[in-house]
mmCIF file of C-alpha atoms in Angstrom:
data_model
loop_
_atom_site.group_PDB
_atom_site.id
_atom_site.type_symbol
_atom_site.label_atom_id
_atom_site.label_comp_id
_atom_site.label_asym_id
_atom_site.label_seq_id
_atom_site.Cartn_x
_atom_site.Cartn_y
_atom_site.Cartn_z
ATOM 1 C CA UNK A 1 70.118 46.129 114.034
ATOM 2 C CA UNK A 2 73.794 45.303 113.890
ATOM 3 C CA UNK A 3 74.976 42.323 115.921
ATOM 4 C CA UNK A 4 76.766 43.605 119.011
ATOM 5 C CA UNK A 5 80.098 42.106 120.082
ATOM 6 C CA UNK A 6 80.934 41.116 123.634
ATOM 7 C CA UNK A 7 83.426 43.862 124.573
ATOM 8 C CA UNK A 8 82.093 47.317 123.684
ATOM 9 C CA UNK A 9 83.320 50.786 124.483
ATOM 10 C CA UNK A 10 81.120 53.830 123.895
ATOM 11 C CA UNK A 11 82.841 56.277 121.538
ATOM 12 C CA UNK A 12 79.920 58.715 121.294
ATOM 13 C CA UNK A 13 76.742 58.773 123.344
ATOM 14 C CA UNK A 14 73.510 60.395 122.136
ATOM 15 C CA UNK A 15 74.366 63.943 123.206
ATOM 16 C CA UNK A 16 77.823 63.703 121.599
ATOM 17 C CA UNK A 17 76.327 62.356 118.360
ATOM 18 C CA UNK A 18 73.928 65.315 118.265
ATOM 19 C CA UNK A 19 76.666 67.861 118.974
ATOM 20 C CA UNK A 20 78.992 66.251 116.426
ATOM 21 C CA UNK A 21 76.331 66.364 113.713
ATOM 22 C CA UNK A 22 75.612 70.021 114.500
ATOM 23 C CA UNK A 23 79.325 70.857 114.309
ATOM 24 C CA UNK A 24 79.628 69.061 110.983
ATOM 25 C CA UNK A 25 76.617 70.951 109.647
ATOM 26 C CA UNK A 26 78.225 74.261 110.594
ATOM 27 C CA UNK A 27 81.480 73.231 108.906
ATOM 28 C CA UNK A 28 79.471 72.650 105.716
ATOM 29 C CA UNK A 29 77.735 76.013 106.141
ATOM 30 C CA UNK A 30 81.120 77.768 106.455
ATOM 31 C CA UNK A 31 82.430 76.182 103.261
ATOM 32 C CA UNK A 32 79.366 76.734 101.066
ATOM 33 C CA UNK A 33 77.678 80.003 100.279
ATOM 34 C CA UNK A 34 73.918 80.217 100.642
ATOM 35 C CA UNK A 35 73.448 79.977 96.880
ATOM 36 C CA UNK A 36 75.657 76.929 96.253
ATOM 37 C CA UNK A 37 73.889 74.196 94.272
ATOM 38 C CA UNK A 38 74.349 71.780 97.191
ATOM 39 C CA UNK A 39 72.604 68.420 97.520
ATOM 40 C CA UNK A 40 72.984 65.691 100.132
ATOM 41 C CA UNK A 41 73.260 61.996 99.320
ATOM 42 C CA UNK A 42 73.194 59.552 102.220
ATOM 43 C CA UNK A 43 74.624 56.077 101.822
ATOM 44 C CA UNK A 44 72.156 53.399 102.902
ATOM 45 C CA UNK A 45 71.438 52.739 105.694
ATOM 46 C CA UNK A 46 72.683 54.948 108.501
ATOM 47 C CA UNK A 47 74.245 57.557 106.226
ATOM 48 C CA UNK A 48 70.741 58.378 104.996
ATOM 49 C CA UNK A 49 69.561 59.138 108.528
ATOM 50 C CA UNK A 50 72.608 61.311 109.199
ATOM 51 C CA UNK A 51 72.024 63.178 105.912
ATOM 52 C CA UNK A 52 68.419 63.874 106.948
ATOM 53 C CA UNK A 53 69.694 65.451 110.165
ATOM 54 C CA UNK A 54 72.159 67.621 108.237
ATOM 55 C CA UNK A 55 69.392 68.670 105.863
ATOM 56 C CA UNK A 56 67.336 70.108 108.737
ATOM 57 C CA UNK A 57 70.195 72.277 110.024
ATOM 58 C CA UNK A 58 71.276 73.418 106.556
ATOM 59 C CA UNK A 59 67.747 74.338 105.505
ATOM 60 C CA UNK A 60 67.214 76.353 108.679
ATOM 61 C CA UNK A 61 70.435 78.239 108.088
ATOM 62 C CA UNK A 62 70.095 78.734 104.316
ATOM 63 C CA UNK A 63 66.349 79.385 104.364
ATOM 64 C CA UNK A 64 65.784 77.129 101.367
ATOM 65 C CA UNK A 65 65.285 73.484 100.543
ATOM 66 C CA UNK A 66 68.379 71.317 100.203
ATOM 67 C CA UNK A 67 67.805 68.306 97.926
ATOM 68 C CA UNK A 68 68.326 64.934 99.576
ATOM 69 C CA UNK A 69 68.895 61.543 98.016
ATOM 70 C CA UNK A 70 69.709 58.055 99.206
ATOM 71 C CA UNK A 71 72.159 55.664 97.643
ATOM 72 C CA UNK A 72 72.463 51.902 97.917
ATOM 73 C CA UNK A 73 75.930 50.829 96.839
ATOM 74 C CA UNK A 74 75.525 47.067 97.197
ATOM 75 C CA UNK A 75 75.405 46.398 93.461
ATOM 76 C CA UNK A 76 78.564 48.496 93.001
ATOM 77 C CA UNK A 77 80.605 46.658 95.641
ATOM 78 C CA UNK A 78 83.730 44.914 94.438
ATOM 79 C CA UNK A 79 83.360 42.085 96.947
ATOM 80 C CA UNK A 80 79.743 40.987 96.605
ATOM 81 C CA UNK A 81 80.610 37.816 94.700
ATOM 82 C CA UNK A 82 82.975 36.816 97.510
ATOM 83 C CA UNK A 83 80.451 37.289 100.314
ATOM 84 C CA UNK A 84 78.842 34.363 102.093
ATOM 85 C CA UNK A 85 75.415 35.974 101.928
ATOM 86 C CA UNK A 86 73.511 37.869 99.281
ATOM 87 C CA UNK A 87 73.544 41.643 99.720
ATOM 88 C CA UNK A 88 70.407 43.208 101.147
ATOM 89 C CA UNK A 89 69.336 45.794 98.585
ATOM 90 C CA UNK A 90 67.898 49.089 99.789
ATOM 91 C CA UNK A 91 66.418 51.971 97.883
ATOM 92 C CA UNK A 92 68.440 54.341 95.748
ATOM 93 C CA UNK A 93 66.561 57.582 95.275
ATOM 94 C CA UNK A 94 68.157 60.606 93.608
ATOM 95 C CA UNK A 95 65.239 62.986 92.906
ATOM 96 C CA UNK A 96 67.394 65.772 91.450
ATOM 97 C CA UNK A 97 69.780 66.354 88.567
ATOM 98 C CA UNK A 98 73.354 65.726 89.761
ATOM 99 C CA UNK A 99 74.964 67.472 86.772
ATOM 100 C CA UNK A 100 77.018 70.513 87.876
ATOM 101 C CA UNK A 101 75.815 70.140 91.456
ATOM 102 C CA UNK A 102 77.876 70.129 94.632
ATOM 103 C CA UNK A 103 77.184 66.715 96.196
ATOM 104 C CA UNK A 104 77.814 66.066 99.862
ATOM 105 C CA UNK A 105 78.044 62.304 100.306
ATOM 106 C CA UNK A 106 77.189 61.242 103.876
ATOM 107 C CA UNK A 107 78.105 57.974 105.611
ATOM 108 C CA UNK A 108 78.420 56.738 109.158
ATOM 109 C CA UNK A 109 81.892 55.123 109.165
ATOM 110 C CA UNK A 110 84.849 55.485 106.816
ATOM 111 C CA UNK A 111 87.078 52.412 106.865
ATOM 112 C CA UNK A 112 88.809 50.941 103.788
ATOM 113 C CA UNK A 113 87.294 53.416 101.326
ATOM 114 C CA UNK A 114 85.650 50.709 99.222
ATOM 115 C CA UNK A 115 82.113 51.790 100.131
ATOM 116 C CA UNK A 116 82.925 55.337 99.050
ATOM 117 C CA UNK A 117 84.495 54.119 95.794
ATOM 118 C CA UNK A 118 81.280 52.236 95.078
ATOM 119 C CA UNK A 119 79.205 55.307 95.988
ATOM 120 C CA UNK A 120 81.184 57.514 93.610
ATOM 121 C CA UNK A 121 80.675 55.017 90.812
ATOM 122 C CA UNK A 122 76.937 54.913 91.543
ATOM 123 C CA UNK A 123 76.623 58.716 91.590
ATOM 124 C CA UNK A 124 78.365 58.959 88.229
ATOM 125 C CA UNK A 125 75.655 56.739 86.762
ATOM 126 C CA UNK A 126 73.283 59.663 87.466
ATOM 127 C CA UNK A 127 75.415 62.366 85.876
ATOM 128 C CA UNK A 128 78.506 64.462 86.379
ATOM 129 C CA UNK A 129 78.521 66.532 89.561
ATOM 130 C CA UNK A 130 80.600 69.673 89.847
ATOM 131 C CA UNK A 131 82.177 68.293 93.012
ATOM 132 C CA UNK A 132 81.635 65.456 95.481
ATOM 133 C CA UNK A 133 82.700 65.852 99.085
ATOM 134 C CA UNK A 134 82.491 63.287 101.867
ATOM 135 C CA UNK A 135 81.156 63.707 105.382
ATOM 136 C CA UNK A 136 81.459 60.861 107.899
ATOM 137 C CA UNK A 137 80.520 60.548 111.532
ATOM 138 C CA UNK A 138 83.550 58.330 112.304
ATOM 139 C CA UNK A 139 86.834 57.811 110.447
ATOM 140 C CA UNK A 140 88.521 54.656 111.732
ATOM 141 C CA UNK A 141 91.477 54.559 109.341
ATOM 142 C CA UNK A 142 92.875 51.521 107.484
ATOM 143 C CA UNK A 143 92.293 52.879 103.982
ATOM 144 C CA UNK A 144 92.859 50.513 101.076
ATOM 145 C CA UNK A 145 92.111 53.226 98.509
ATOM 146 C CA UNK A 146 93.242 56.876 98.319
ATOM 147 C CA UNK A 147 89.980 58.240 99.712
ATOM 148 C CA UNK A 148 89.574 60.775 102.507
ATOM 149 C CA UNK A 149 86.699 62.548 104.205
ATOM 150 C CA UNK A 150 86.311 66.314 103.889
ATOM 151 C CA UNK A 151 84.305 66.456 107.121
ATOM 152 C CA UNK A 152 84.980 64.089 110.021
ATOM 153 C CA UNK A 153 82.951 63.887 113.194
ATOM 154 C CA UNK A 154 85.414 61.759 115.160
ATOM 155 C CA UNK A 155 88.690 60.166 114.117
ATOM 156 C CA UNK A 156 89.452 56.919 115.928
ATOM 157 C CA UNK A 157 92.577 54.805 115.658
ATOM 158 C CA UNK A 158 91.425 51.203 115.525
ATOM 159 C CA UNK A 159 93.012 47.836 114.998
ATOM 160 C CA UNK A 160 91.831 45.554 112.219
ATOM 161 C CA UNK A 161 90.316 43.312 114.898
ATOM 162 C CA UNK A 162 88.039 46.110 116.077
ATOM 163 C CA UNK A 163 84.877 47.426 114.518
ATOM 164 C CA UNK A 164 82.866 50.598 114.875
ATOM 165 C CA UNK A 165 79.098 50.196 115.206
ATOM 166 C CA UNK A 166 76.877 53.229 114.715
ATOM 167 C CA UNK A 167 73.330 53.056 116.035
ATOM 168 C CA UNK A 168 70.812 55.752 115.100
ATOM 169 C CA UNK A 169 67.512 56.513 116.762
ATOM 170 C CA UNK A 170 65.540 56.171 113.536
ATOM 171 C CA UNK A 171 66.623 52.559 112.929
ATOM 172 C CA UNK A 172 68.018 51.243 116.194
ATOM 173 C CA UNK A 173 66.091 53.111 118.877
ATOM 174 C CA UNK A 174 69.104 55.039 120.179
ATOM 175 C CA UNK A 175 72.010 57.210 119.075
ATOM 176 C CA UNK A 176 75.310 55.686 120.149
ATOM 177 C CA UNK A 177 78.646 54.716 118.600
ATOM 178 C CA UNK A 178 80.509 51.676 119.920
ATOM 179 C CA UNK A 179 84.016 50.364 119.427
ATOM 180 C CA UNK A 180 84.169 46.606 119.844
ATOM 181 C CA UNK A 181 86.360 43.589 119.218
ATOM 182 C CA UNK A 182 85.172 41.542 116.272
ATOM 183 C CA UNK A 183 83.986 38.234 117.522
#
């Protein structure tokens, strides 16, 4: 579980997280036809859980299986040699051919764009997708790279001293998004 800060404000409570994920799923449904070669790839850790939730809604609507993968970007990070601690490596699992496939990359928070840059690099190690789009639960701004999300659950203007913490039921015991001062 992420370490909570002292001052926290709830950005999304459980019901709002659920409704936001449903809305995002329907935005994806509107953009893609039922026969699109769509696959979901969640970024470890919480992006994987959000991708699993999207998969359920999309499969119900499309009436077919939507491939799902998980991606650990830690070895692709451009700052891992500067970090005080060693990165915790999670599983990367892409059980489908990414060539000529529409990939929907899913993450919890979009901040500087460096995680997404690393994810794109990692995906390209598996092949050449037709297109990669990005879906995030929260976009907090402060991009350092020219990266944007195609689907955004909630856009929040933050300061660099603030952080956004996403908790998901599957890993943290509850669905909630907090905005807090870094401390």
